[in-house]
Short mmCIF file of C-alpha atoms in Angstrom, two decimals:
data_model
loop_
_atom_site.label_atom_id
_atom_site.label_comp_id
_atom_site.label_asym_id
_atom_site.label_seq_id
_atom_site.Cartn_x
_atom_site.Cartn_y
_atom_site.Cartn_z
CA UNK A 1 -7.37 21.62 31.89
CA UNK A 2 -9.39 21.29 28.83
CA UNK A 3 -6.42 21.96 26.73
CA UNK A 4 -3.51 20.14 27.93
CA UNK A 5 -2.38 16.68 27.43
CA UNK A 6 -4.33 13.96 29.25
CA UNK A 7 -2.96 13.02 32.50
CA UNK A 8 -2.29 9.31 33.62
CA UNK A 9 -5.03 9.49 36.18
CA UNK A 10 -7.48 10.92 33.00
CA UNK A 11 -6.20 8.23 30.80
CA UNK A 12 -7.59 5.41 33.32
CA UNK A 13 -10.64 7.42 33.98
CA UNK A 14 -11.34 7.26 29.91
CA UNK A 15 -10.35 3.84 30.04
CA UNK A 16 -13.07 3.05 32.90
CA UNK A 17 -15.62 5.15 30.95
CA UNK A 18 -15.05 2.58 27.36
CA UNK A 19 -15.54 -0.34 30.21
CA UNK A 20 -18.87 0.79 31.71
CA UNK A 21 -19.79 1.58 27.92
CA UNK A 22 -20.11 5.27 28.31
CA UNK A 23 -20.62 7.48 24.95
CA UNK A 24 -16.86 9.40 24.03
CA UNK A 25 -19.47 12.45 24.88
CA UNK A 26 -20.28 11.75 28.23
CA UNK A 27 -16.68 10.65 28.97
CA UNK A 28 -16.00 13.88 27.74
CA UNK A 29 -18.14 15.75 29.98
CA UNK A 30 -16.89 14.03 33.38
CA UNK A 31 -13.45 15.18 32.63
CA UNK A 32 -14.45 18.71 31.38
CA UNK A 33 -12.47 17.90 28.32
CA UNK A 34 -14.06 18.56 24.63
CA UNK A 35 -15.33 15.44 22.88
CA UNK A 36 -13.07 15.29 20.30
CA UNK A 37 -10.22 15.18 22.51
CA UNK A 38 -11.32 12.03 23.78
CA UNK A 39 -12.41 10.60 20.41
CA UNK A 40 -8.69 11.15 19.40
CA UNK A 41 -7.27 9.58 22.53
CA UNK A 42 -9.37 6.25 22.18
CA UNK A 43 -8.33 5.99 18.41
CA UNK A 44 -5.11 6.52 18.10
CA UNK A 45 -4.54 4.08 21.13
CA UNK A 46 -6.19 0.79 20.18
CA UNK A 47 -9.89 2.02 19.48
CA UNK A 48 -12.53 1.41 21.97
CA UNK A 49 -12.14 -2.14 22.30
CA UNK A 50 -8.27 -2.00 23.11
CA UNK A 51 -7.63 0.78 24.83
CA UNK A 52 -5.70 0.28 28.08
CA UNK A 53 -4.90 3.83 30.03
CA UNK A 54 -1.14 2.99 30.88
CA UNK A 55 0.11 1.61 26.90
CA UNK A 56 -1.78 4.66 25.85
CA UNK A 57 0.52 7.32 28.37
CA UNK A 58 3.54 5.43 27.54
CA UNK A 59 2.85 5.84 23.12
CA UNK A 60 2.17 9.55 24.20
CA UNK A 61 5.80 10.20 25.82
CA UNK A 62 7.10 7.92 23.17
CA UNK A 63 5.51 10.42 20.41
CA UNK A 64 6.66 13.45 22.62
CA UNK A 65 10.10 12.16 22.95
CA UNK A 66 10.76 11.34 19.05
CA UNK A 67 8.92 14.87 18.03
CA UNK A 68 11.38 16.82 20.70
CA UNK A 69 14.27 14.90 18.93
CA UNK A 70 13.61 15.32 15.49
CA UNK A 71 12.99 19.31 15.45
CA UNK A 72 15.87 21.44 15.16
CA UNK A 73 16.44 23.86 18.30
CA UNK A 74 13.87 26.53 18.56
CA UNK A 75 11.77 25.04 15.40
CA UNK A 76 8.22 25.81 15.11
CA UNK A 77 5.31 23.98 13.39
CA UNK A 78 4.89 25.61 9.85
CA UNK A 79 2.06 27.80 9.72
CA UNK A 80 -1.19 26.89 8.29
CA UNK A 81 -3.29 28.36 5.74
CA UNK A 82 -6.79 29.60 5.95
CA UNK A 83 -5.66 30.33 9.83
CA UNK A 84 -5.69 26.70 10.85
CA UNK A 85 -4.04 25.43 13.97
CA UNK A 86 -1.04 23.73 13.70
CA UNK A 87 -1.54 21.95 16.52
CA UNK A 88 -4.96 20.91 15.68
CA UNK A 89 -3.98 19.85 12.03
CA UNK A 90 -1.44 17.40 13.61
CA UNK A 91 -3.08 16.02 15.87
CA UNK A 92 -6.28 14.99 13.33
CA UNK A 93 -3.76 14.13 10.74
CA UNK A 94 -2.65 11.43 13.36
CA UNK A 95 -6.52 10.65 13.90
CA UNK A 96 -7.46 9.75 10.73
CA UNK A 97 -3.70 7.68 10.35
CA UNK A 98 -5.08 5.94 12.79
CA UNK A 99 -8.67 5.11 11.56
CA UNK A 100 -7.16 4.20 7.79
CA UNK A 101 -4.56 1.68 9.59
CA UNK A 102 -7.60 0.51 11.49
CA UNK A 103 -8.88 -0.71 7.95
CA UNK A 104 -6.49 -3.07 7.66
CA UNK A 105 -3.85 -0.70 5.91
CA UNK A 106 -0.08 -0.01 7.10
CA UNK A 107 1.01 2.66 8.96
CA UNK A 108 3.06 4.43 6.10
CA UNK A 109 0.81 3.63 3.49
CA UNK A 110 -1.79 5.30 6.32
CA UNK A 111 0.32 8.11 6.90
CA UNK A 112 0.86 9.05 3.45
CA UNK A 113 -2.65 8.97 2.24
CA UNK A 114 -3.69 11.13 4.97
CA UNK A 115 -1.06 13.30 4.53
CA UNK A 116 -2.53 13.63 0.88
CA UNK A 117 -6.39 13.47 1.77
CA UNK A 118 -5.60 16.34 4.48
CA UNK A 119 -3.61 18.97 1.55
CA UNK A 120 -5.75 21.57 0.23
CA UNK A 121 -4.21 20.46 -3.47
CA UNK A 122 -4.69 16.94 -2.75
CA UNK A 123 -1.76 16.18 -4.50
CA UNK A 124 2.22 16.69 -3.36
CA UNK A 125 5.92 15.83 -4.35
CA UNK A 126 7.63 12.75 -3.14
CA UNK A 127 10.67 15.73 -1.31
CA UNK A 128 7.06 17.89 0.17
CA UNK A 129 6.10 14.00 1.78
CA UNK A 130 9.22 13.46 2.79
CA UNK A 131 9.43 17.25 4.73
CA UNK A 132 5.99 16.45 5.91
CA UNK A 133 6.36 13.09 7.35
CA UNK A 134 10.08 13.10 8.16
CA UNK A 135 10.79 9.80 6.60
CA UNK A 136 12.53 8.27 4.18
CA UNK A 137 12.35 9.22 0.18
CA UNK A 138 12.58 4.82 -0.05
CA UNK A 139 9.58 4.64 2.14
CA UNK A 140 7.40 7.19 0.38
CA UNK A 141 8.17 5.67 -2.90
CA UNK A 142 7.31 2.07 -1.24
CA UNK A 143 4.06 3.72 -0.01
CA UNK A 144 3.05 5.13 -3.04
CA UNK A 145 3.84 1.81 -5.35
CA UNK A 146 1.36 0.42 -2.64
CA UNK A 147 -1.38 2.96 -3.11
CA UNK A 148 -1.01 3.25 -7.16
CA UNK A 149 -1.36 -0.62 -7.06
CA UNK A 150 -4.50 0.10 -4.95
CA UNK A 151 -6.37 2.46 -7.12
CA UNK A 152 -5.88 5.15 -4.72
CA UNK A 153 -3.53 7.29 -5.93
CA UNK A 154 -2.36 8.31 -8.91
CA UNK A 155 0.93 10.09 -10.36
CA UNK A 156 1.07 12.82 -13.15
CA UNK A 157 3.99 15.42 -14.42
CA UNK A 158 3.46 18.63 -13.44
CA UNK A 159 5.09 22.08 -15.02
CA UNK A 160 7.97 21.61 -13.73
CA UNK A 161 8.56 18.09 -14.64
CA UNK A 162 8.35 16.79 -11.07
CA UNK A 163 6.16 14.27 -10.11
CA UNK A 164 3.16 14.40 -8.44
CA UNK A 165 1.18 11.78 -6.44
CA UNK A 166 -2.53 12.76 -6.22
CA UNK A 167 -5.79 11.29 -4.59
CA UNK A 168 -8.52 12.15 -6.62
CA UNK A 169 -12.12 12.69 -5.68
CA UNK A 170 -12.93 9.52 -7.34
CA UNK A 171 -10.44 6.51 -5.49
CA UNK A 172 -13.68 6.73 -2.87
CA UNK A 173 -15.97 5.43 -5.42
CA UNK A 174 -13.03 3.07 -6.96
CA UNK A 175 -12.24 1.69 -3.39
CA UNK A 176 -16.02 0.42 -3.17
CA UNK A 177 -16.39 -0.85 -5.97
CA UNK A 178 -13.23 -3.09 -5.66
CA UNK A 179 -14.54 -3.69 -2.65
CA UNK A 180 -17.70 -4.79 -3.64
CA UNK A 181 -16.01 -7.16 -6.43
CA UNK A 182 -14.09 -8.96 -3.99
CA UNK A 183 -16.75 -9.86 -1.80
CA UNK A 184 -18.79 -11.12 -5.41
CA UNK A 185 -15.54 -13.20 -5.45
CA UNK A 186 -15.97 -14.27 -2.04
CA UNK A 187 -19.54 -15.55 -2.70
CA UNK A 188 -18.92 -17.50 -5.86
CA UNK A 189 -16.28 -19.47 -3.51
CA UNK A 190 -18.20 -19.50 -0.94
CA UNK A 191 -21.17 -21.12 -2.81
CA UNK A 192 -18.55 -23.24 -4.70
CA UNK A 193 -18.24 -24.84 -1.34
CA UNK A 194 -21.72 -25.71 -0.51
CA UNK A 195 -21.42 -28.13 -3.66
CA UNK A 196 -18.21 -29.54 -2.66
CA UNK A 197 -19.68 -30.50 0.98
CA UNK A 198 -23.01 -31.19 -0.31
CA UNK A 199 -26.23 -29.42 -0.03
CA UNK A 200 -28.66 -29.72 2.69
CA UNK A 201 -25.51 -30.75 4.86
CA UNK A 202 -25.09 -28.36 8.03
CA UNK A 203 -21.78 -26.96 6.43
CA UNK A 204 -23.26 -25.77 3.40
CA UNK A 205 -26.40 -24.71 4.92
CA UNK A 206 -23.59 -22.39 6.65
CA UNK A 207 -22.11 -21.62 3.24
CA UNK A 208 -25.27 -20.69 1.78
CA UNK A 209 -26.43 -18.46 4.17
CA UNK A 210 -22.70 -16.59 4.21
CA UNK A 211 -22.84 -16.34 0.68
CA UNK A 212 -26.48 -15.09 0.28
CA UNK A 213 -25.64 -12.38 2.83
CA UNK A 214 -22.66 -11.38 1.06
CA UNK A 215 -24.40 -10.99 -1.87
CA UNK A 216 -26.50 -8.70 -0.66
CA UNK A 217 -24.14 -6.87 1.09
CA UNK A 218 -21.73 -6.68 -2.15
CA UNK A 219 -24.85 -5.32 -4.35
CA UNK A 220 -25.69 -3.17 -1.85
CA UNK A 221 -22.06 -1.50 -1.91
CA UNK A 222 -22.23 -1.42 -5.51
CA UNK A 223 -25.55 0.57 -5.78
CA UNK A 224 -25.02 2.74 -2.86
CA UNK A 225 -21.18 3.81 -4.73
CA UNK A 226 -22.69 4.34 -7.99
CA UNK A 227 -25.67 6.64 -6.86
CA UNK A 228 -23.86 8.62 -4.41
CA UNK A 229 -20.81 8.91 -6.72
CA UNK A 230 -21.66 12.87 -7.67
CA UNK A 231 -21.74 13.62 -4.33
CA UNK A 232 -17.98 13.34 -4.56
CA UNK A 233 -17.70 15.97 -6.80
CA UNK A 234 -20.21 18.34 -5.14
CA UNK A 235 -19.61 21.46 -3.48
CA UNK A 236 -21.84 21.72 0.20
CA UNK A 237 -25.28 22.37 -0.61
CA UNK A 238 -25.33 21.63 -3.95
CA UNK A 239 -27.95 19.29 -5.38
CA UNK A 240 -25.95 16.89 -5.91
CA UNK A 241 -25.05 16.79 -2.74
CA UNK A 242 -28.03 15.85 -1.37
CA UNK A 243 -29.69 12.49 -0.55
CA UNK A 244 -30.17 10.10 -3.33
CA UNK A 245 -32.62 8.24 -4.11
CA UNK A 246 -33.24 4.49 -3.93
CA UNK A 247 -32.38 2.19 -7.32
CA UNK A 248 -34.63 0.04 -8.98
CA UNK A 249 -34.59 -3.25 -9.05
CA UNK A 250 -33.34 -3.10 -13.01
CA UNK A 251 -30.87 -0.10 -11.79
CA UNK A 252 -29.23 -2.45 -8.93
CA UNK A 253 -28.95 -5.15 -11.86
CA UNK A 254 -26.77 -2.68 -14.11
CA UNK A 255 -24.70 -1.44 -11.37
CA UNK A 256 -23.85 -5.00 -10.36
CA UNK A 257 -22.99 -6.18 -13.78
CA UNK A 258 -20.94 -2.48 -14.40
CA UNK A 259 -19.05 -2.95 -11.18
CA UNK A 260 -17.74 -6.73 -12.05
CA UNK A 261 -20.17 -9.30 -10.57
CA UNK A 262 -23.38 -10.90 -12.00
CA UNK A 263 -26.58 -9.90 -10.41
CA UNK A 264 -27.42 -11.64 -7.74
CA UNK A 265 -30.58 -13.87 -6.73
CA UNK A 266 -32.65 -11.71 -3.87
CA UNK A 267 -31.96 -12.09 -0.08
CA UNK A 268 -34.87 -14.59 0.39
CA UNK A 269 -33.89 -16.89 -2.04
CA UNK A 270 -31.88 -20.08 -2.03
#
């Protein structure tokens, strides 16, 4: 039934479906289930490359089990403003955990900055994380030291005195651009090497090439962050919302020097 859990025998047939290649769509579609079911399935089991049908049934009753055992007797989800589903707000709230932690970032430190990507404020209390997430005030505040040190949140007083812990619009464009300055790291190293082993050697021919392409790639980050950084702060179908348009070859210069790393010589070049 389209909205039930997956069964065991549904699991295997998703499973079979990521095998053979098959679009989450058209996986979708042979089990009569809505696409976004099955998008949520595959990524908060291993991603498309991992998932295995029976580890993914047995995290499901595991997540069943601890929900049944940590709400009181007769509780109910909170309700939702703007006439959300609860349901449906939990379960994407556990999506998009899943995708951050799939970036290399830990499962609390995932959690939380969903949890405060996901509120309509975009900012809450260390006791309204704790409610939400049912964990520990020690492993909020661990979180959060985590995040601050990351650029991606940030904490401020508010009436009351109490301290908030807020994502702003902005980490996005932060997060790319430190991004973008450690791979300009990576290429200066990288291209330290090629002297080390000597150029024209097969190593650093390897070296070169790595670093050339990360250079492009870091530049590219760089440019693309700083001209799409209104968008960010743009209401849907605003003008700033809409497509931007290429840099110039003295714009991508500026950006790379603003963001950290010297400009860099052009993708065809040694």
């Amino acid at each position: 039934m389209p909205g039930g859990r997956l069964t065991q025998q549904e699991r295997q047939q998703v499973a079979l479906g990521l095998a053979d290649g098959l679009a989450y769509a058209e996986i979708a579609r042979r089990l009569d289930r809505p696409t976004s079911t099955i998008t949520r399935e595959v990524m908060r089991n291993g991603g498309p490359t991992a998932y295995r049908a029976d580890l993914a049934h047995r995290a499901t009753e595991r997540r069943a089990h601890r929900r049944r055992q940590a709400a009181p007797q007769g509780a109910e989800a909170p309700p939702q403003p703007h006439g959300r589903d609860a349901e449906a707000v939990r379960e994407y709230e556990e999506t998009f955990t899943t995708v951050i932690m799939q970036s290399g970032m830990s499962k609390m430190m995932s959690r939380v900055l969903a949890c405060l990507c996901i509120s309509d404020a975009g900012s809450l209390t260390a006791s309204e994380l704790v409610q939400r997430l049912q964990v520990s005030p020690a492993s909020v505040s661990k979180a959060i030291a985590f995040l601050e040190s990351q650029g991606l949140v940030r904490r401020e007083r508010d009436e009351r005195r109490r301290e908030r812990y807020i994502v702003d619009d902005d980490i996005w464009y932060q997060s790319m651009m430190a991004s973008a300055r450690s791979t300009a790291q990576l290429v200066e190293t990288t291209r330290q090497g090629v002297l080390v082993l000597g150029p024209g050697t097969p190593a650093a021919i390897r070296l070169e090439n790595i670093a050339r392409f990360l250079d492009f790639v870091s530049e590219s980050i760089a440019r693309a962050a700083e001209q799409a950084r209104d968008i960010l702060h743009a209401k849907p179908g605003s003008a700033s919302g809409q497509a931007v348009r290429p840099a110039s070859a003295d714009e991508a210069g500026r950006t790379a020097r603003t963001s950290g790393s010297e400009p860099s010589k052009g993708a065809g070049e040694g």
